[in-house]
Amino acid sequence: MIILIAGASHTGKTLLAQRLLETYHYPYLSIDHLKMGLIRSGQTELTPMDDDLLTEYLWPIVGEMVKTAIENRQHLIVEGCYIPFDWKACFSAEYLEHIRYVCLVMSEEYIREHFADIVKHGSVIENRLDDSGCDQEWLIRENRENLEQCRAYGCEYVLIEKDYEIRLPWEGRE
């Protein structure tokens, strides 16, 4: 099985990937690691601030990695904010039956009530070298937009509203 974990910054994608790794022993790929490797090696002139362009650049590579894992009957968790909402268009039905997707979304109320904790836990798995761009209003906008896009594209999502507890939509179905 392939598990794709999307969401805005600070929603806990990497933490969830780590939890799934520990539970299922599936390896995971952080798209941020791929991004930084390509940037630091000079393979692209894009910068970490070029979010939309990075999605266009990285997703075709990641999508083909997903196909390769499926073809080799390997499990893989892929997490990052560079998974487009129309991700299904990249795969035929034979591939889609092996992929689970979830987008982590925090409600506006959750962000307003827990913003200090969200920032405090921002480096729980990976060190954030510069977190100065994360402010409450930006985080609210990003999460609101992700929720709208999930609904528009019919993507599964977990809405974090009261407590930070994530139950994946497909858990208990298999």
PDB file of C-alpha atoms in Angstrom:
ATOM      1  CA  MET A   1       0.000   0.000   0.000  1.00  0.00           C
ATOM      2  CA  ILE A   2       1.026   3.567  -0.703  1.00  0.00           C
ATOM      3  CA  ILE A   3      -0.060   6.249   1.755  1.00  0.00           C
ATOM      4  CA  LEU A   4       0.001   9.876   0.622  1.00  0.00           C
ATOM      5  CA  ILE A   5      -0.167  12.458   3.409  1.00  0.00           C
ATOM      6  CA  ALA A   6      -0.801  16.047   2.362  1.00  0.00           C
ATOM      7  CA  GLY A   7      -1.643  19.239   4.212  1.00  0.00           C
ATOM      8  CA  ALA A   8      -0.479  22.734   4.962  1.00  0.00           C
ATOM      9  CA  SER A   9       2.643  23.469   6.930  1.00  0.00           C
ATOM     10  CA  HIS A  10       2.488  22.594  10.654  1.00  0.00           C
ATOM     11  CA  THR A  11      -0.470  20.182  10.341  1.00  0.00           C
ATOM     12  CA  GLY A  12       1.555  17.153  11.446  1.00  0.00           C
ATOM     13  CA  LYS A  13       2.264  15.363   8.165  1.00  0.00           C
ATOM     14  CA  THR A  14       5.740  14.256   9.191  1.00  0.00           C
ATOM     15  CA  LEU A  15       4.577  13.279  12.667  1.00  0.00           C
ATOM     16  CA  LEU A  16       1.805  11.118  11.157  1.00  0.00           C
ATOM     17  CA  ALA A  17       4.279   9.557   8.706  1.00  0.00           C
ATOM     18  CA  GLN A  18       6.584   8.717  11.616  1.00  0.00           C
ATOM     19  CA  ARG A  19       3.669   7.197  13.551  1.00  0.00           C
ATOM     20  CA  LEU A  20       2.710   5.065  10.541  1.00  0.00           C
ATOM     21  CA  LEU A  21       6.322   3.988  10.061  1.00  0.00           C
ATOM     22  CA  GLU A  22       6.450   2.845  13.684  1.00  0.00           C
ATOM     23  CA  THR A  23       3.075   1.065  13.404  1.00  0.00           C
ATOM     24  CA  TYR A  24       3.330  -0.572   9.966  1.00  0.00           C
ATOM     25  CA  HIS A  25       7.101  -0.498   9.386  1.00  0.00           C
ATOM     26  CA  TYR A  26       6.553   1.121   5.976  1.00  0.00           C
ATOM     27  CA  PRO A  27       9.352   3.426   4.883  1.00  0.00           C
ATOM     28  CA  TYR A  28       8.457   7.024   4.246  1.00  0.00           C
ATOM     29  CA  LEU A  29       9.618   9.704   1.887  1.00  0.00           C
ATOM     30  CA  SER A  30       9.534  13.328   2.927  1.00  0.00           C
ATOM     31  CA  ILE A  31       9.017  15.384  -0.218  1.00  0.00           C
ATOM     32  CA  ASP A  32      10.794  18.199   1.647  1.00  0.00           C
ATOM     33  CA  HIS A  33      13.950  16.060   1.719  1.00  0.00           C
ATOM     34  CA  LEU A  34      13.718  15.483  -2.031  1.00  0.00           C
ATOM     35  CA  LYS A  35      13.105  19.218  -2.554  1.00  0.00           C
ATOM     36  CA  MET A  36      16.113  20.273  -0.503  1.00  0.00           C
ATOM     37  CA  GLY A  37      18.355  17.652  -2.111  1.00  0.00           C
ATOM     38  CA  LEU A  38      17.496  18.952  -5.579  1.00  0.00           C
ATOM     39  CA  ILE A  39      17.885  22.593  -4.503  1.00  0.00           C
ATOM     40  CA  ARG A  40      21.165  22.118  -2.604  1.00  0.00           C
ATOM     41  CA  SER A  41      22.690  19.990  -5.356  1.00  0.00           C
ATOM     42  CA  GLY A  42      21.951  22.648  -7.951  1.00  0.00           C
ATOM     43  CA  GLN A  43      19.575  20.402  -9.927  1.00  0.00           C
ATOM     44  CA  THR A  44      17.009  23.209  -9.910  1.00  0.00           C
ATOM     45  CA  GLU A  45      17.092  26.962  -9.526  1.00  0.00           C
ATOM     46  CA  LEU A  46      13.839  26.911  -7.591  1.00  0.00           C
ATOM     47  CA  THR A  47      13.987  28.006  -3.953  1.00  0.00           C
ATOM     48  CA  PRO A  48      12.117  26.712  -0.893  1.00  0.00           C
ATOM     49  CA  MET A  49       9.739  29.684  -1.289  1.00  0.00           C
ATOM     50  CA  ASP A  50       8.533  28.619  -4.772  1.00  0.00           C
ATOM     51  CA  ASP A  51       5.689  26.424  -3.484  1.00  0.00           C
ATOM     52  CA  ASP A  52       3.474  26.253  -6.602  1.00  0.00           C
ATOM     53  CA  LEU A  53       6.430  25.808  -8.929  1.00  0.00           C
ATOM     54  CA  LEU A  54       7.884  23.158  -6.629  1.00  0.00           C
ATOM     55  CA  THR A  55       4.637  21.165  -6.801  1.00  0.00           C
ATOM     56  CA  GLU A  56       4.790  21.235 -10.607  1.00  0.00           C
ATOM     57  CA  TYR A  57       8.470  20.233 -10.512  1.00  0.00           C
ATOM     58  CA  LEU A  58       8.381  17.582  -7.782  1.00  0.00           C
ATOM     59  CA  TRP A  59       5.041  15.819  -8.260  1.00  0.00           C
ATOM     60  CA  PRO A  60       5.889  14.159 -11.616  1.00  0.00           C
ATOM     61  CA  ILE A  61       9.005  12.667  -9.982  1.00  0.00           C
ATOM     62  CA  VAL A  62       7.172  11.575  -6.832  1.00  0.00           C
ATOM     63  CA  GLY A  63       4.276  10.160  -8.868  1.00  0.00           C
ATOM     64  CA  GLU A  64       6.647   7.951 -10.839  1.00  0.00           C
ATOM     65  CA  MET A  65       8.307   6.826  -7.593  1.00  0.00           C
ATOM     66  CA  VAL A  66       4.853   5.813  -6.324  1.00  0.00           C
ATOM     67  CA  LYS A  67       4.194   3.830  -9.511  1.00  0.00           C
ATOM     68  CA  THR A  68       7.548   2.075  -9.185  1.00  0.00           C
ATOM     69  CA  ALA A  69       6.808   1.112  -5.577  1.00  0.00           C
ATOM     70  CA  ILE A  70       3.410  -0.295  -6.583  1.00  0.00           C
ATOM     71  CA  GLU A  71       4.898  -2.221  -9.511  1.00  0.00           C
ATOM     72  CA  ASN A  72       7.420  -3.768  -7.113  1.00  0.00           C
ATOM     73  CA  ARG A  73       4.712  -4.547  -4.527  1.00  0.00           C
ATOM     74  CA  GLN A  74       6.389  -2.302  -1.985  1.00  0.00           C
ATOM     75  CA  HIS A  75       4.763  -0.213   0.711  1.00  0.00           C
ATOM     76  CA  LEU A  76       5.599   3.473   0.957  1.00  0.00           C
ATOM     77  CA  ILE A  77       4.425   6.516   2.882  1.00  0.00           C
ATOM     78  CA  VAL A  78       4.891   9.826   1.064  1.00  0.00           C
ATOM     79  CA  GLU A  79       4.329  13.061   2.958  1.00  0.00           C
ATOM     80  CA  GLY A  80       4.525  16.669   1.972  1.00  0.00           C
ATOM     81  CA  CYS A  81       2.686  19.763   0.905  1.00  0.00           C
ATOM     82  CA  TYR A  82       3.683  19.213  -2.741  1.00  0.00           C
ATOM     83  CA  ILE A  83       0.994  16.637  -3.522  1.00  0.00           C
ATOM     84  CA  PRO A  84      -1.526  18.296  -5.843  1.00  0.00           C
ATOM     85  CA  PHE A  85      -5.248  17.950  -5.152  1.00  0.00           C
ATOM     86  CA  ASP A  86      -5.737  16.407  -8.600  1.00  0.00           C
ATOM     87  CA  TRP A  87      -3.177  13.692  -7.755  1.00  0.00           C
ATOM     88  CA  LYS A  88      -5.523  10.913  -8.901  1.00  0.00           C
ATOM     89  CA  ALA A  89      -5.222  12.098 -12.514  1.00  0.00           C
ATOM     90  CA  CYS A  90      -1.632  10.786 -12.578  1.00  0.00           C
ATOM     91  CA  PHE A  91      -2.641   7.178 -11.960  1.00  0.00           C
ATOM     92  CA  SER A  92      -4.702   4.536 -13.730  1.00  0.00           C
ATOM     93  CA  ALA A  93      -7.272   2.471 -11.815  1.00  0.00           C
ATOM     94  CA  GLU A  94      -4.739  -0.341 -11.354  1.00  0.00           C
ATOM     95  CA  TYR A  95      -2.471   2.016  -9.408  1.00  0.00           C
ATOM     96  CA  LEU A  96      -5.244   3.840  -7.539  1.00  0.00           C
ATOM     97  CA  GLU A  97      -6.425   0.651  -5.831  1.00  0.00           C
ATOM     98  CA  HIS A  98      -3.067   0.574  -3.987  1.00  0.00           C
ATOM     99  CA  ILE A  99      -3.059   4.218  -2.864  1.00  0.00           C
ATOM    100  CA  ARG A 100      -4.593   5.837   0.194  1.00  0.00           C
ATOM    101  CA  TYR A 101      -4.591   9.631   0.489  1.00  0.00           C
ATOM    102  CA  VAL A 102      -5.339  11.946   3.355  1.00  0.00           C
ATOM    103  CA  CYS A 103      -4.974  15.673   3.770  1.00  0.00           C
ATOM    104  CA  LEU A 104      -4.556  17.018   7.300  1.00  0.00           C
ATOM    105  CA  VAL A 105      -6.553  20.205   7.847  1.00  0.00           C
ATOM    106  CA  MET A 106      -6.825  22.301  10.989  1.00  0.00           C
ATOM    107  CA  SER A 107     -10.001  24.307  11.553  1.00  0.00           C
ATOM    108  CA  GLU A 108      -9.782  28.046  12.089  1.00  0.00           C
ATOM    109  CA  GLU A 109     -11.014  27.603  15.643  1.00  0.00           C
ATOM    110  CA  TYR A 110      -8.366  24.980  16.371  1.00  0.00           C
ATOM    111  CA  ILE A 111      -5.611  27.241  15.026  1.00  0.00           C
ATOM    112  CA  ARG A 112      -6.832  30.240  17.025  1.00  0.00           C
ATOM    113  CA  GLU A 113      -7.084  28.226  20.251  1.00  0.00           C
ATOM    114  CA  HIS A 114      -3.849  26.265  19.852  1.00  0.00           C
ATOM    115  CA  PHE A 115      -1.533  28.476  17.785  1.00  0.00           C
ATOM    116  CA  ALA A 116       1.236  28.633  20.398  1.00  0.00           C
ATOM    117  CA  ASP A 117       1.238  24.826  20.656  1.00  0.00           C
ATOM    118  CA  ILE A 118       1.223  24.438  16.873  1.00  0.00           C
ATOM    119  CA  VAL A 119       4.354  26.575  16.575  1.00  0.00           C
ATOM    120  CA  LYS A 120       5.959  24.917  19.607  1.00  0.00           C
ATOM    121  CA  HIS A 121       5.514  21.466  18.037  1.00  0.00           C
ATOM    122  CA  GLY A 122       6.686  22.611  14.593  1.00  0.00           C
ATOM    123  CA  SER A 123      10.043  20.863  14.970  1.00  0.00           C
ATOM    124  CA  VAL A 124       8.932  17.724  16.805  1.00  0.00           C
ATOM    125  CA  ILE A 125      10.254  15.418  14.025  1.00  0.00           C
ATOM    126  CA  GLU A 126      12.328  17.654  11.733  1.00  0.00           C
ATOM    127  CA  ASN A 127      14.193  20.824  12.682  1.00  0.00           C
ATOM    128  CA  ARG A 128      12.732  23.941  11.129  1.00  0.00           C
ATOM    129  CA  LEU A 129      15.618  26.284  10.565  1.00  0.00           C
ATOM    130  CA  ASP A 130      13.393  29.320   9.992  1.00  0.00           C
ATOM    131  CA  ASP A 131       9.788  29.314  11.177  1.00  0.00           C
ATOM    132  CA  SER A 132       9.335  33.077  11.044  1.00  0.00           C
ATOM    133  CA  GLY A 133       6.877  32.893   8.121  1.00  0.00           C
ATOM    134  CA  CYS A 134       4.341  30.968  10.153  1.00  0.00           C
ATOM    135  CA  ASP A 135       1.755  33.319  11.552  1.00  0.00           C
ATOM    136  CA  GLN A 136      -1.785  32.601  12.638  1.00  0.00           C
ATOM    137  CA  GLU A 137      -3.599  34.290   9.755  1.00  0.00           C
ATOM    138  CA  TRP A 138      -1.369  32.627   7.133  1.00  0.00           C
ATOM    139  CA  LEU A 139      -1.978  29.215   8.712  1.00  0.00           C
ATOM    140  CA  ILE A 140      -5.740  29.836   8.748  1.00  0.00           C
ATOM    141  CA  ARG A 141      -5.724  30.823   5.063  1.00  0.00           C
ATOM    142  CA  GLU A 142      -3.619  27.804   4.045  1.00  0.00           C
ATOM    143  CA  ASN A 143      -5.837  25.354   5.928  1.00  0.00           C
ATOM    144  CA  ARG A 144      -9.059  26.941   4.669  1.00  0.00           C
ATOM    145  CA  GLU A 145      -7.784  26.726   1.086  1.00  0.00           C
ATOM    146  CA  ASN A 146      -6.752  23.092   1.549  1.00  0.00           C
ATOM    147  CA  LEU A 147     -10.192  22.211   2.913  1.00  0.00           C
ATOM    148  CA  GLU A 148     -11.871  23.904  -0.066  1.00  0.00           C
ATOM    149  CA  GLN A 149      -9.588  22.071  -2.499  1.00  0.00           C
ATOM    150  CA  CYS A 150     -10.169  18.706  -0.792  1.00  0.00           C
ATOM    151  CA  ARG A 151     -13.910  19.208  -1.121  1.00  0.00           C
ATOM    152  CA  ALA A 152     -13.632  20.391  -4.739  1.00  0.00           C
ATOM    153  CA  TYR A 153     -11.508  17.391  -5.775  1.00  0.00           C
ATOM    154  CA  GLY A 154     -13.203  14.804  -3.554  1.00  0.00           C
ATOM    155  CA  CYS A 155     -10.014  14.153  -1.573  1.00  0.00           C
ATOM    156  CA  GLU A 156     -10.201  12.468   1.818  1.00  0.00           C
ATOM    157  CA  TYR A 157      -9.197  14.703   4.705  1.00  0.00           C
ATOM    158  CA  VAL A 158      -9.008  14.733   8.468  1.00  0.00           C
ATOM    159  CA  LEU A 159     -10.375  17.930   9.997  1.00  0.00           C
ATOM    160  CA  ILE A 160      -8.627  18.705  13.265  1.00  0.00           C
ATOM    161  CA  GLU A 161     -11.158  20.683  15.298  1.00  0.00           C
ATOM    162  CA  LYS A 162     -10.897  20.088  19.047  1.00  0.00           C
ATOM    163  CA  ASP A 163      -8.077  17.768  19.983  1.00  0.00           C
ATOM    164  CA  TYR A 164      -5.069  16.860  17.910  1.00  0.00           C
ATOM    165  CA  GLU A 165      -6.066  13.262  17.379  1.00  0.00           C
ATOM    166  CA  ILE A 166      -5.842  11.805  13.910  1.00  0.00           C
ATOM    167  CA  ARG A 167      -7.927   8.828  12.849  1.00  0.00           C
ATOM    168  CA  LEU A 168      -7.322   7.978   9.227  1.00  0.00           C
ATOM    169  CA  PRO A 169     -10.452   7.637   7.066  1.00  0.00           C
ATOM    170  CA  TRP A 170      -9.587   4.104   5.980  1.00  0.00           C
ATOM    171  CA  GLU A 171      -8.517   2.714   9.365  1.00  0.00           C
ATOM    172  CA  GLY A 172     -10.769  -0.154  10.324  1.00  0.00           C
ATOM    173  CA  ARG A 173     -12.004  -0.658   6.743  1.00  0.00           C
ATOM    174  CA  GLU A 174      -9.393  -3.149   5.609  1.00  0.00           C
TER     175      GLU A 174
END
